[in-house]
Short mmCIF file of C-alpha atoms and ligand atoms in Angstrom, two decimals:
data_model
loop_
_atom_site.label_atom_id
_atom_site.label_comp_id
_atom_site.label_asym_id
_atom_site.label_seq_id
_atom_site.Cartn_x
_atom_site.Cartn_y
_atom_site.Cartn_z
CA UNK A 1 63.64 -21.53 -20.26
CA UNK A 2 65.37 -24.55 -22.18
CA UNK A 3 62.03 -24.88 -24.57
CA UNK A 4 62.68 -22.63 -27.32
CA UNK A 5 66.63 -23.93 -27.51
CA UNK A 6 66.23 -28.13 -27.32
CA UNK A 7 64.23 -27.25 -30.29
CA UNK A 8 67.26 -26.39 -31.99
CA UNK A 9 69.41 -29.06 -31.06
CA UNK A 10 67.20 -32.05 -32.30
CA UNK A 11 70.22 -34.03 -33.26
CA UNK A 12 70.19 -35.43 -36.95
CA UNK A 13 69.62 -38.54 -36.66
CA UNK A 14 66.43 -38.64 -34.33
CA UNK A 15 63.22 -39.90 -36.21
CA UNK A 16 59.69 -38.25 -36.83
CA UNK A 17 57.86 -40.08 -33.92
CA UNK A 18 60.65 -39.31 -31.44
CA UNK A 19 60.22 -35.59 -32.57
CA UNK A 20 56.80 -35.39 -32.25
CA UNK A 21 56.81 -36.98 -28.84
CA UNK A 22 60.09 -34.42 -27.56
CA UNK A 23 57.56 -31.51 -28.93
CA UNK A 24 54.95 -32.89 -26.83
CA UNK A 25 56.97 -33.03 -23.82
CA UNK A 26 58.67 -29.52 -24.52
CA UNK A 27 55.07 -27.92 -24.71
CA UNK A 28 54.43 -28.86 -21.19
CA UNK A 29 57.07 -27.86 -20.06
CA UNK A 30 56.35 -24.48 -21.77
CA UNK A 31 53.33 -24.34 -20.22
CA UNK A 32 54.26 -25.12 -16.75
CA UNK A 33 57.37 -23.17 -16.49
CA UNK A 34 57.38 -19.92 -17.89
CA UNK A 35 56.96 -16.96 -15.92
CA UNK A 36 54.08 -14.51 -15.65
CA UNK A 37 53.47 -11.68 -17.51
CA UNK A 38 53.64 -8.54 -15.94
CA UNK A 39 50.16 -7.56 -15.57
CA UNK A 40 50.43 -4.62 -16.50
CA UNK A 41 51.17 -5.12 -20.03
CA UNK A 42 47.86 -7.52 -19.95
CA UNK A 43 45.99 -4.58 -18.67
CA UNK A 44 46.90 -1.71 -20.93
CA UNK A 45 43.93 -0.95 -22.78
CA UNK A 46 44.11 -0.61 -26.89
CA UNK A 47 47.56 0.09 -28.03
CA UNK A 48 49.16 3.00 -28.00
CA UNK A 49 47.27 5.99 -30.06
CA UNK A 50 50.05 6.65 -32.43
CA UNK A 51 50.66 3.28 -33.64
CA UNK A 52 46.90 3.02 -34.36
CA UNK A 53 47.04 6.31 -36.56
CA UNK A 54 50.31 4.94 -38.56
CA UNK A 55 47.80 1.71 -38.97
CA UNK A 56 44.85 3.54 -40.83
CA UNK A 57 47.39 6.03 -42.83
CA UNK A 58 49.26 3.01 -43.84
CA UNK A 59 45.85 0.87 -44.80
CA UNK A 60 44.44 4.27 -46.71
CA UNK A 61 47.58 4.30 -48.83
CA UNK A 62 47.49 0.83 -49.73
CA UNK A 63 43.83 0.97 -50.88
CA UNK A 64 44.64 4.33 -52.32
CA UNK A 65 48.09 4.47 -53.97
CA UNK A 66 47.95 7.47 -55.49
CA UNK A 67 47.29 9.27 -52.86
CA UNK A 68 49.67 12.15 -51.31
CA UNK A 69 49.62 11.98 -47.63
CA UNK A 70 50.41 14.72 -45.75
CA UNK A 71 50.98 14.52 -41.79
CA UNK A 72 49.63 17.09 -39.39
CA UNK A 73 49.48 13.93 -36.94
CA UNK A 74 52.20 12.80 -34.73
CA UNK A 75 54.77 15.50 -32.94
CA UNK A 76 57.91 15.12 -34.75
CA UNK A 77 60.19 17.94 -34.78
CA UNK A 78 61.18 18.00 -39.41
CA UNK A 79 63.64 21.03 -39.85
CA UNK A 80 67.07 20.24 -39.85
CA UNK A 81 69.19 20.92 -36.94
CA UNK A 82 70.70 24.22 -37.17
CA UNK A 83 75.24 24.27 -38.59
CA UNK A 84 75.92 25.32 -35.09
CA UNK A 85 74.82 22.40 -33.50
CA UNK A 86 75.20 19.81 -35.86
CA UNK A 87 79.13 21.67 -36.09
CA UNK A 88 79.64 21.41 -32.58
CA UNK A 89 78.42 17.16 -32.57
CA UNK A 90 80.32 16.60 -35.17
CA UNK A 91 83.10 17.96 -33.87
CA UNK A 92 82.96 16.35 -30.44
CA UNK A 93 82.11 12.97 -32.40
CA UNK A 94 85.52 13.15 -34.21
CA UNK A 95 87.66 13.90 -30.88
CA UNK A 96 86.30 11.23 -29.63
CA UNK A 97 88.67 9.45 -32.07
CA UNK A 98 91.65 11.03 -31.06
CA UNK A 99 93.76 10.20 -27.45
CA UNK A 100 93.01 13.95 -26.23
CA UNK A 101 89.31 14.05 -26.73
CA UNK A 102 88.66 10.31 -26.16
CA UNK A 103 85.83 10.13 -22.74
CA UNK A 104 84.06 7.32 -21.71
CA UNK A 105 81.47 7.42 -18.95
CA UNK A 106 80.68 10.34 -17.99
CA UNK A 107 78.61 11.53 -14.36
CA UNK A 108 75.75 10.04 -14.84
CA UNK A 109 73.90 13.18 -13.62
CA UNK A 110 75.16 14.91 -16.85
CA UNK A 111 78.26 17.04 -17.99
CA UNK A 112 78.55 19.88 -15.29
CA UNK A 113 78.72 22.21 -17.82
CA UNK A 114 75.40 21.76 -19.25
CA UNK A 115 73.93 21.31 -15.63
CA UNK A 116 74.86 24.68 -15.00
CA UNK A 117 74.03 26.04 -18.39
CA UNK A 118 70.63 24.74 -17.95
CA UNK A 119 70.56 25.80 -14.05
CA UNK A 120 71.63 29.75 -14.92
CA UNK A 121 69.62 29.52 -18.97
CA UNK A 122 66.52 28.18 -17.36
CA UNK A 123 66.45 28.37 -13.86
CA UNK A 124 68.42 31.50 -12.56
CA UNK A 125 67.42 31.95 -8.72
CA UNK A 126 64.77 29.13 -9.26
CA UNK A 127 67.08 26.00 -9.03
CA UNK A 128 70.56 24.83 -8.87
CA UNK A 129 72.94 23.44 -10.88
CA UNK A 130 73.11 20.43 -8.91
CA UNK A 131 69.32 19.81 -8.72
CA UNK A 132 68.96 19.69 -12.95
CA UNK A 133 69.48 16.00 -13.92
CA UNK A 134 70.84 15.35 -17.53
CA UNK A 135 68.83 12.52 -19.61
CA UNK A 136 68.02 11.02 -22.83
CA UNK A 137 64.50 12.79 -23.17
CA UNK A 138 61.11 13.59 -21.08
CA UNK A 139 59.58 10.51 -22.17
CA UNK A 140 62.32 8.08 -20.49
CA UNK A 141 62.55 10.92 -17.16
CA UNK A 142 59.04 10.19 -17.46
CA UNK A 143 59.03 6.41 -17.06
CA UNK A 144 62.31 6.42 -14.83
CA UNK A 145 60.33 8.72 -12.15
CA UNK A 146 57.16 6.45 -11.70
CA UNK A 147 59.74 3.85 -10.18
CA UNK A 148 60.27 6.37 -7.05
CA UNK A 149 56.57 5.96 -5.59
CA UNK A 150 56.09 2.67 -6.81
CA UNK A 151 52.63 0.53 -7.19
CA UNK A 152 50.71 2.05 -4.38
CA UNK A 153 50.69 5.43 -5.32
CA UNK A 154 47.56 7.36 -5.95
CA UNK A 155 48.00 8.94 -9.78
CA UNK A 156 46.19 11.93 -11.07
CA UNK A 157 46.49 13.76 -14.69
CA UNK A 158 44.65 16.39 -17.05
CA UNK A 159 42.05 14.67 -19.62
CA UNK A 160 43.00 15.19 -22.10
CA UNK A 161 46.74 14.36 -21.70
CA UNK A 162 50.37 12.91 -23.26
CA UNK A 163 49.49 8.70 -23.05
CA UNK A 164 52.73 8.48 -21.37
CA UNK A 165 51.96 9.42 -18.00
CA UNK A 166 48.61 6.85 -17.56
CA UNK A 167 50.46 3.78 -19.93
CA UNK A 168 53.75 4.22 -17.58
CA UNK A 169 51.42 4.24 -14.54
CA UNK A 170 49.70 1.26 -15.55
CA UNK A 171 53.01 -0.69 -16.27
CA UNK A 172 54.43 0.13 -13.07
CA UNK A 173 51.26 -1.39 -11.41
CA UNK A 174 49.89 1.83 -10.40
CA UNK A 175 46.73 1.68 -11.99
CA UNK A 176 44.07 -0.35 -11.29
CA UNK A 177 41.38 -2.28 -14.17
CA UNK A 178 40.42 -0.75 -17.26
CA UNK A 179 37.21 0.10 -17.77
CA UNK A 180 35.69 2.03 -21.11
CA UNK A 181 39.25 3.23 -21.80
CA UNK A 182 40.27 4.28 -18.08
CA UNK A 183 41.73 2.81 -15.13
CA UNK A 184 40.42 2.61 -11.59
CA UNK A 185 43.14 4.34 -9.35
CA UNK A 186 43.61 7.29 -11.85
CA UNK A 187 41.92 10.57 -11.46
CA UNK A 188 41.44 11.87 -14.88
CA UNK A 189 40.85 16.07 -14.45
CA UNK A 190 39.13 17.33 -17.43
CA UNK A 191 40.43 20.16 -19.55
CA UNK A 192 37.89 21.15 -21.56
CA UNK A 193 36.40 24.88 -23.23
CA UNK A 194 34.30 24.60 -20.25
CA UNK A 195 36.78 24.97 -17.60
CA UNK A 196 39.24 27.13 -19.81
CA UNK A 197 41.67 24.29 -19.87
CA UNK A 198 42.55 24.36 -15.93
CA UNK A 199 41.01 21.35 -14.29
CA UNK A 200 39.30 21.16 -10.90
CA UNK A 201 41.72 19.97 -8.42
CA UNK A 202 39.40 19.42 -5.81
CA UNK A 203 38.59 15.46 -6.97
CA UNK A 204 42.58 14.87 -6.10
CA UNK A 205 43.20 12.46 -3.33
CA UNK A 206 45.68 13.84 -1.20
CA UNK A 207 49.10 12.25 -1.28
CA UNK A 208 48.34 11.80 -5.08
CA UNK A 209 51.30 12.62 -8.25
CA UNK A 210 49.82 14.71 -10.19
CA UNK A 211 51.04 14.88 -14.09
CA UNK A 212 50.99 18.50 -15.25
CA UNK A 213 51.65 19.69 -19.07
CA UNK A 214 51.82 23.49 -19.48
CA UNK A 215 51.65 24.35 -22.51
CA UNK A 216 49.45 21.42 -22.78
CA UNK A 217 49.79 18.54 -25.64
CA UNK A 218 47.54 18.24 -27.10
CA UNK A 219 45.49 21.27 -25.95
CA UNK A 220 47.99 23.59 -26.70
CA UNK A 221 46.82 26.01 -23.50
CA UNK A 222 49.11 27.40 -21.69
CA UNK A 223 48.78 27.55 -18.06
CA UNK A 224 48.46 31.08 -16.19
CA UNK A 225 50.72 32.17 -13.21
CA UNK A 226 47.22 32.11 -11.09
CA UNK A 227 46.47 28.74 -12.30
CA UNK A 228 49.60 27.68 -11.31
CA UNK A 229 49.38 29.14 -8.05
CA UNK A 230 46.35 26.74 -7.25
CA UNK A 231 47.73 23.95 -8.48
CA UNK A 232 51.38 24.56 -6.36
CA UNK A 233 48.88 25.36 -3.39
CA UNK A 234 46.63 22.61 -3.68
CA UNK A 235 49.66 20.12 -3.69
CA UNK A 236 51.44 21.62 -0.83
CA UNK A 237 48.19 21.56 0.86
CA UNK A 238 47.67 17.98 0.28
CA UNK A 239 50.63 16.15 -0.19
CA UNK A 240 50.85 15.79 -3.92
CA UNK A 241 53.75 15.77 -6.02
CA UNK A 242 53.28 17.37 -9.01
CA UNK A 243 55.48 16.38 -12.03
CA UNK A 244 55.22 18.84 -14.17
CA UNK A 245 56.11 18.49 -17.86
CA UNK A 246 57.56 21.63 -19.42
CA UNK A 247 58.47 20.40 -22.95
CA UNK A 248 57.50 22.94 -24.90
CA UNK A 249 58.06 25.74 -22.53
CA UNK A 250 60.21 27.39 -25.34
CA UNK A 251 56.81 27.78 -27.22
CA UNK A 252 55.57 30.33 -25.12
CA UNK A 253 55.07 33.44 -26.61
CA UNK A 254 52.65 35.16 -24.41
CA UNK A 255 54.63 37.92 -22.25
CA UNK A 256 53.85 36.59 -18.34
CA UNK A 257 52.87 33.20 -18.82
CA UNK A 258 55.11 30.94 -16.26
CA UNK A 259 58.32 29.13 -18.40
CA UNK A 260 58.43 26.47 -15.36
CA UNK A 261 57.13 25.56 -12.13
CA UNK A 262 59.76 27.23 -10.12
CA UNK A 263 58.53 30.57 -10.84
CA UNK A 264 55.93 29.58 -8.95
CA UNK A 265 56.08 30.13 -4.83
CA UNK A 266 56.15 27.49 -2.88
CA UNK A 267 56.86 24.60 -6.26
CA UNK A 268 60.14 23.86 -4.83
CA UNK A 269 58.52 21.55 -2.05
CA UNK A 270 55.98 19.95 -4.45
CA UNK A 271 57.09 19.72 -7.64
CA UNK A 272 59.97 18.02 -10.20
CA UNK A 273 59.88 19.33 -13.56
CA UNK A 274 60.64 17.28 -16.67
CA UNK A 275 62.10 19.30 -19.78
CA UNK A 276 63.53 18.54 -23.12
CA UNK A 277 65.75 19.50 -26.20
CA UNK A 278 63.34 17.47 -28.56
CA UNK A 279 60.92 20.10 -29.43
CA UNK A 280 62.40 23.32 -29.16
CA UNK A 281 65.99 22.34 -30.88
CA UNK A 282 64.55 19.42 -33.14
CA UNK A 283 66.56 16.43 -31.21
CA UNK A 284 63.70 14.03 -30.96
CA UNK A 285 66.32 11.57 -32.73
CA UNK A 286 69.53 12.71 -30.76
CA UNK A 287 67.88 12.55 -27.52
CA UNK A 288 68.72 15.01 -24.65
CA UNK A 289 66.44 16.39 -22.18
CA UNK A 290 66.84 16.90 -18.43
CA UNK A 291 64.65 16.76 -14.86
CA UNK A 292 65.10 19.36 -12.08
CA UNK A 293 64.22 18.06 -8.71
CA UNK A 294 64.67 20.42 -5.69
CA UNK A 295 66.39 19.35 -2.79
CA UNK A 296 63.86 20.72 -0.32
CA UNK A 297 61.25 18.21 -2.05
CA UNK A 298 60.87 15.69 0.67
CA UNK A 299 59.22 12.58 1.21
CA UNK A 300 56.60 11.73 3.97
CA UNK A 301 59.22 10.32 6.15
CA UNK A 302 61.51 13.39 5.60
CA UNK A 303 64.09 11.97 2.68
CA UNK A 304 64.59 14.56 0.16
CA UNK A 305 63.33 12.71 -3.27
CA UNK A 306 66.58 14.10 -4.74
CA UNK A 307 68.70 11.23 -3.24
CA UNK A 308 66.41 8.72 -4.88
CA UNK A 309 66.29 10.23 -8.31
CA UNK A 310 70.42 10.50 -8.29
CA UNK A 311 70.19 6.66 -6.94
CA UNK A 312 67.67 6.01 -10.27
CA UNK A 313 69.81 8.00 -12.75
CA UNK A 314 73.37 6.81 -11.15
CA UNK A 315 71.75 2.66 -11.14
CA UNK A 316 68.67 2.72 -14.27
CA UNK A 317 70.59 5.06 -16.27
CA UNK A 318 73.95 5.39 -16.94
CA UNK A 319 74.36 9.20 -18.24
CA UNK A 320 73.21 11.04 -21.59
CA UNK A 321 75.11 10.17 -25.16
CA UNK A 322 78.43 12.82 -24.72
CA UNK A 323 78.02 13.96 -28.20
CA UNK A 324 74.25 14.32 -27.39
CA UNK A 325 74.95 16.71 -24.70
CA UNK A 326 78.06 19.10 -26.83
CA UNK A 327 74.91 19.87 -28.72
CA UNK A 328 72.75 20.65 -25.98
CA UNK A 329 75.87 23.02 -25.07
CA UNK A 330 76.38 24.60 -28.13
CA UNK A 331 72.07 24.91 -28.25
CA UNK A 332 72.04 26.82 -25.04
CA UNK A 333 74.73 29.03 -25.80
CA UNK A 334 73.82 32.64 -27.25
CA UNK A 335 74.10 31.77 -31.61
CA UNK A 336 71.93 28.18 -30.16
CA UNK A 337 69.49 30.10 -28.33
CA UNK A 338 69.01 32.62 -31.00
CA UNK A 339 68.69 29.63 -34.01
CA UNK A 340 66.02 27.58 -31.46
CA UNK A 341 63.51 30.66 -31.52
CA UNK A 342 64.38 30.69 -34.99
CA UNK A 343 63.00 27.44 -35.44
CA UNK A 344 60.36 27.42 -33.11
CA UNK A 345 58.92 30.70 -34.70
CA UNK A 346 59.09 28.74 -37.71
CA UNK A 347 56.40 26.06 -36.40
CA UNK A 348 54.69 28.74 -34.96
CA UNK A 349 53.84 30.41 -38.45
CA UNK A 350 52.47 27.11 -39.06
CA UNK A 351 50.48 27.06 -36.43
CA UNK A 352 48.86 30.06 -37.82
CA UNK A 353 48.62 28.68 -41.33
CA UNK A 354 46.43 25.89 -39.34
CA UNK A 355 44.22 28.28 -37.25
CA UNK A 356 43.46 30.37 -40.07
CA UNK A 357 42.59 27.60 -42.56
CA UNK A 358 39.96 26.49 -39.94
CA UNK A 359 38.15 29.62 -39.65
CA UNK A 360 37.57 28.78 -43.36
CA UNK A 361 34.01 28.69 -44.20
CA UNK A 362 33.50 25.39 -44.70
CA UNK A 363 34.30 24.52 -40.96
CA UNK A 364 32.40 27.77 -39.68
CA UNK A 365 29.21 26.24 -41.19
CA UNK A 366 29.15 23.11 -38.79
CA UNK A 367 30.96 25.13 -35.56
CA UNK A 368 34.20 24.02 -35.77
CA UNK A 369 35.85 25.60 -32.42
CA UNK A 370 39.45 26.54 -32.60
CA UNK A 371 41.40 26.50 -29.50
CA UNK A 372 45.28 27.44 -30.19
CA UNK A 373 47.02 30.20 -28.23
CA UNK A 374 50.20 30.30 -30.42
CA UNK A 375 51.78 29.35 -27.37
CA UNK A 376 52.49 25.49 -28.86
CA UNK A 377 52.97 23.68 -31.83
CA UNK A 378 49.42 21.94 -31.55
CA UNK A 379 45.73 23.58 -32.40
CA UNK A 380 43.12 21.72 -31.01
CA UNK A 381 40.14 21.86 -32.23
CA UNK A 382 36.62 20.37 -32.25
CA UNK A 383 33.92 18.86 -34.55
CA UNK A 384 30.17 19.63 -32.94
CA UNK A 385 28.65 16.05 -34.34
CA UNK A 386 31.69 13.99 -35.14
CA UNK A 387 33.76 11.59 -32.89
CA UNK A 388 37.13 11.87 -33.36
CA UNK A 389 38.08 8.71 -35.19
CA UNK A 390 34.90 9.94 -37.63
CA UNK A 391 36.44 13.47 -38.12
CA UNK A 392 39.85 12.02 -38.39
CA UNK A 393 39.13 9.22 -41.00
CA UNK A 394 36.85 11.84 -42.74
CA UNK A 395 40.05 14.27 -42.81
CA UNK A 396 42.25 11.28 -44.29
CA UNK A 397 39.63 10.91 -46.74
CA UNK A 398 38.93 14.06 -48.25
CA UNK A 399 41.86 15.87 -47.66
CA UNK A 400 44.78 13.15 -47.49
CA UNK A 401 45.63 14.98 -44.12
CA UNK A 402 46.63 12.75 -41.16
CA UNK A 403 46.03 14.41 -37.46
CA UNK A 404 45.78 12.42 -34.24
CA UNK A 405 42.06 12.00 -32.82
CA UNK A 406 41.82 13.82 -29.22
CA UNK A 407 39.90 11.00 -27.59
CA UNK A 408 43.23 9.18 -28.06
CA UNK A 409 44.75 11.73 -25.25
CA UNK A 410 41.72 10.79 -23.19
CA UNK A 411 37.67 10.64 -22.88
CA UNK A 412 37.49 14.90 -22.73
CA UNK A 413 39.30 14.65 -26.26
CA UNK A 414 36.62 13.04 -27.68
CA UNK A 415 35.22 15.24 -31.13
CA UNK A 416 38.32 17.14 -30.63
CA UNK A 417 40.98 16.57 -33.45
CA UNK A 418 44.52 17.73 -32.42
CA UNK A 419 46.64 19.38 -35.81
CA UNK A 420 50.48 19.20 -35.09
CA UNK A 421 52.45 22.14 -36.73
CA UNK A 422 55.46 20.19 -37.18
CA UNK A 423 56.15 20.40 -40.76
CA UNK A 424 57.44 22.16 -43.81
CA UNK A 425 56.05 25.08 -45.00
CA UNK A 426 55.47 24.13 -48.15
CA UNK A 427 53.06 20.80 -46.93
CA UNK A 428 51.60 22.80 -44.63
CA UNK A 429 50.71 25.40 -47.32
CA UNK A 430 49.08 22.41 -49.33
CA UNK A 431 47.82 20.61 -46.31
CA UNK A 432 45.42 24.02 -45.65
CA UNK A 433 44.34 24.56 -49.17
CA UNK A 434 43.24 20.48 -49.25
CA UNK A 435 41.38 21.63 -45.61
CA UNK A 436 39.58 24.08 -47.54
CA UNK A 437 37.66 21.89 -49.46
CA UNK A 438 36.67 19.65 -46.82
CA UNK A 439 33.04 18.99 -47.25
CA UNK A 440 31.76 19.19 -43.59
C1 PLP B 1 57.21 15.01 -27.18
C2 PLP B 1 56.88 15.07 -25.75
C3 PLP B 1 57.74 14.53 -24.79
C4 PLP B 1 58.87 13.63 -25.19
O1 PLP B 1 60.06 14.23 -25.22
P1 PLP B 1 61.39 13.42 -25.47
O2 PLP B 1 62.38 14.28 -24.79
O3 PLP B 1 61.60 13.35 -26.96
O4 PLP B 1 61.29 12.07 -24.87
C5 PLP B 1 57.44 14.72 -23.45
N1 PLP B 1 56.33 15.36 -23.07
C6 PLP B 1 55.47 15.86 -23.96
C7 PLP B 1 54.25 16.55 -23.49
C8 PLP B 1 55.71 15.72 -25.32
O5 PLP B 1 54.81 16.17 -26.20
#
């Protein structure tokens, strides 16, 4: 619209009153022309949960300077990328200087050598090469895939769950009004102690995508090969989709829980799986993750899904960062996979630093329950008496420890607090002795 600009080209010379009058004009004209919003940005409940957590750990410090904060809140990967994989970027950064290792585009599907280092690392007799799509992270995959089944399709996902999968629904028009924090058109499945973290599928509408995190964030749990089993069956039975979000597979620790989907019969006609280096190699900055989508997952009318998602990749995305993906190489290759369970063993003895300061007496005395299978980076675990926000501004208080609420994840979070193990040692250490004297 030409409002904003004629502004800016008032010419010099023109006087107050012919100002004021132009401003008048150009106001209706504002109001008149511009375009609608997309009402789906109107209808997105209260922002986003993290953003709302930075806002009260920013407010506490500035009405309490001397405080120390520590974060156990948001999921961010803090131990430096291993010398074998920041060696092998670097090294692919420089070429790219130089005639002989100059590239530009690449496919946009990814380099085929990591496509088939992910296909025979991950997937060996599960899925090929050419079904594992390279991308800048789960979250984007996440918000590219809703743009396959459009506005009119039915959406279903565990309670508690990532905010990505119900916020990218309700942007894409798939959701309906909000109501007390949840959207007509959803089905939210509760994952609770009750139900041992496996919803009840049986409120699913047929034809619905269903959003699946194993091991769960925030819940940590980490879905059985029976559980799976029902879910794979349930979809196939119904016509689902299930997108199933295997982030932190890597975090699995448990000998015969699933690692993805596909080890599951029947998953390659109902599911797409959305995975990630973030977590597991600490490239939530560098961005790399990838999608496997089978081609015998097919549409009502018979077209495989795979020929849209290479359309979306090859025309909404244009292919992963190349230096991005030489480190995704050199993570996946035998010194890389050896250094990741380094690291992720190293969040995992925080993990237990977490649990064990929670079975502390203070928190026994008012029933704290502690759910964390050491199967994830997360221990969820809740307050008898407390909401969350209470529990979590109570935490900030005492202890000068930030976590993230559970009712932010959804309404079966609520007096559930969710404690990330993302951290040094050292402030994790000092996080669990501050825990300790939490006055409950
Ligand atoms: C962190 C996280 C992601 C995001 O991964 P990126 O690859 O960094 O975009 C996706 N899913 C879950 C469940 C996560 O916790």
């Amino acid at each position: 619209m030409n409002g904003a600009n004629a502004s800016r080209i008032l010419p010099d010379n023109m006087d107050c009153c012919q100002t004021v009058l132009l401003h008048i004009a150009l106001c209706f004209a504002t109001m008149t022309d511009m375009i609608q919003r997309n009402s789906g940005f109107s209808r997105l409940a209260a922002g986003y949960l993290f953003p709302e957590v930075a806002r009260r750990s920013r407010e506490y410090v500035a009405s309490h300077p001397d405080a120390c904060l520590i974060s156990l809140g948001i999921g961010n990967t803090t131990e430096p990328l291993t010398p074998h994989i920041s060696n092998a970027m670097a090294d692919y950064a420089r070429a790219l200087g130089t005639a002989e290792g100059y590239s530009g585009y690449g496919d946009e599907q990814g380099l085929p050598a990591l496509r088939a280092k992910i296909a025979e690392t991950f997937y060996s007799g599960m899925a090929d090469a050419d079904e594992v799509f390279i991308s800048d992270g789960a979250k984007c995959d996440i918000a590219r895939i809703q743009t396959l089944f459009g506005s009119g399709v039915h959406v279903a996902v565990q309670d508690p769950a990532y905010p990505v999968y119900v916020d990218g629904s309700v942007l894409v028009g798939a959701a309906g009004e909000a109501r007390d924090g949840t959207y007509s058109g959803i089905t939210y499945l509760p994952c609770t102690p009750q139900n041992s973290f496996f919803p009840d599928l049986t409120a699913v509408p047929d034809n619905s995508i269903i959003y699946f995190c194993s091991p769960n964030n925030p819940t940590g749990y980490a879905s059985t090969k029976d559980e799976l089993q029902q879910l794979v069956n349930f979809a196939n039975e119904h016509g689902c989709i299930v997108v199933f979000d295997a982030a932190y597979a890597q975090f699995i620790r448990t000998s015969g829980l699933p690692k993805t989907i596909f080890e599951i019969a029947g998953a390659r006609t109902c599911a797409v799986e959305i995975n990630s280096f973030s977590k597991p190699a600490g490239f939530t900055g560098v961005r790399l993750g990838w999608s496997v989508v089978p081609k015998t997952l097919l549409y009502a009318d018979g077209t495989p899904v795979i020929k849209d998602w290479a359309r979306v990749m090859t025309t909404l995305f244009n292919g992963a960062s190349n230096i991005a993906q030489a480190g995704g190489l050199a993570a996946l290759d035998s010194e890389g996979l050896a250094e990741m369970k380094k690291t992720i063993d190293y969040y995992l003895e925080n993990v237990r630093l977490i649990h064990a300061a929670l079975e502390g007496s203070n928190f026994k005395a008012c029933g704290t329950e502690i759910y964390s299978t050491g199967n994830s980076p997360y221990v969820w675990a809740r307050f008898p008496g407390f909401t969350s926000w209470s529990i979590f501004d109570k935490i900030l208080d005492e202890c000068r420890v930030v976590t993230t609420p559970g009712s932010g994840f959804g309404a079966a979070g609520e007096s559930f607090v969710r404690f990330s193990a993302f951290g040094h040692h050292s402030a994790v250490q000092e996080a669990c002795e501050r825990l300790a004297l939490l006055k409950l």
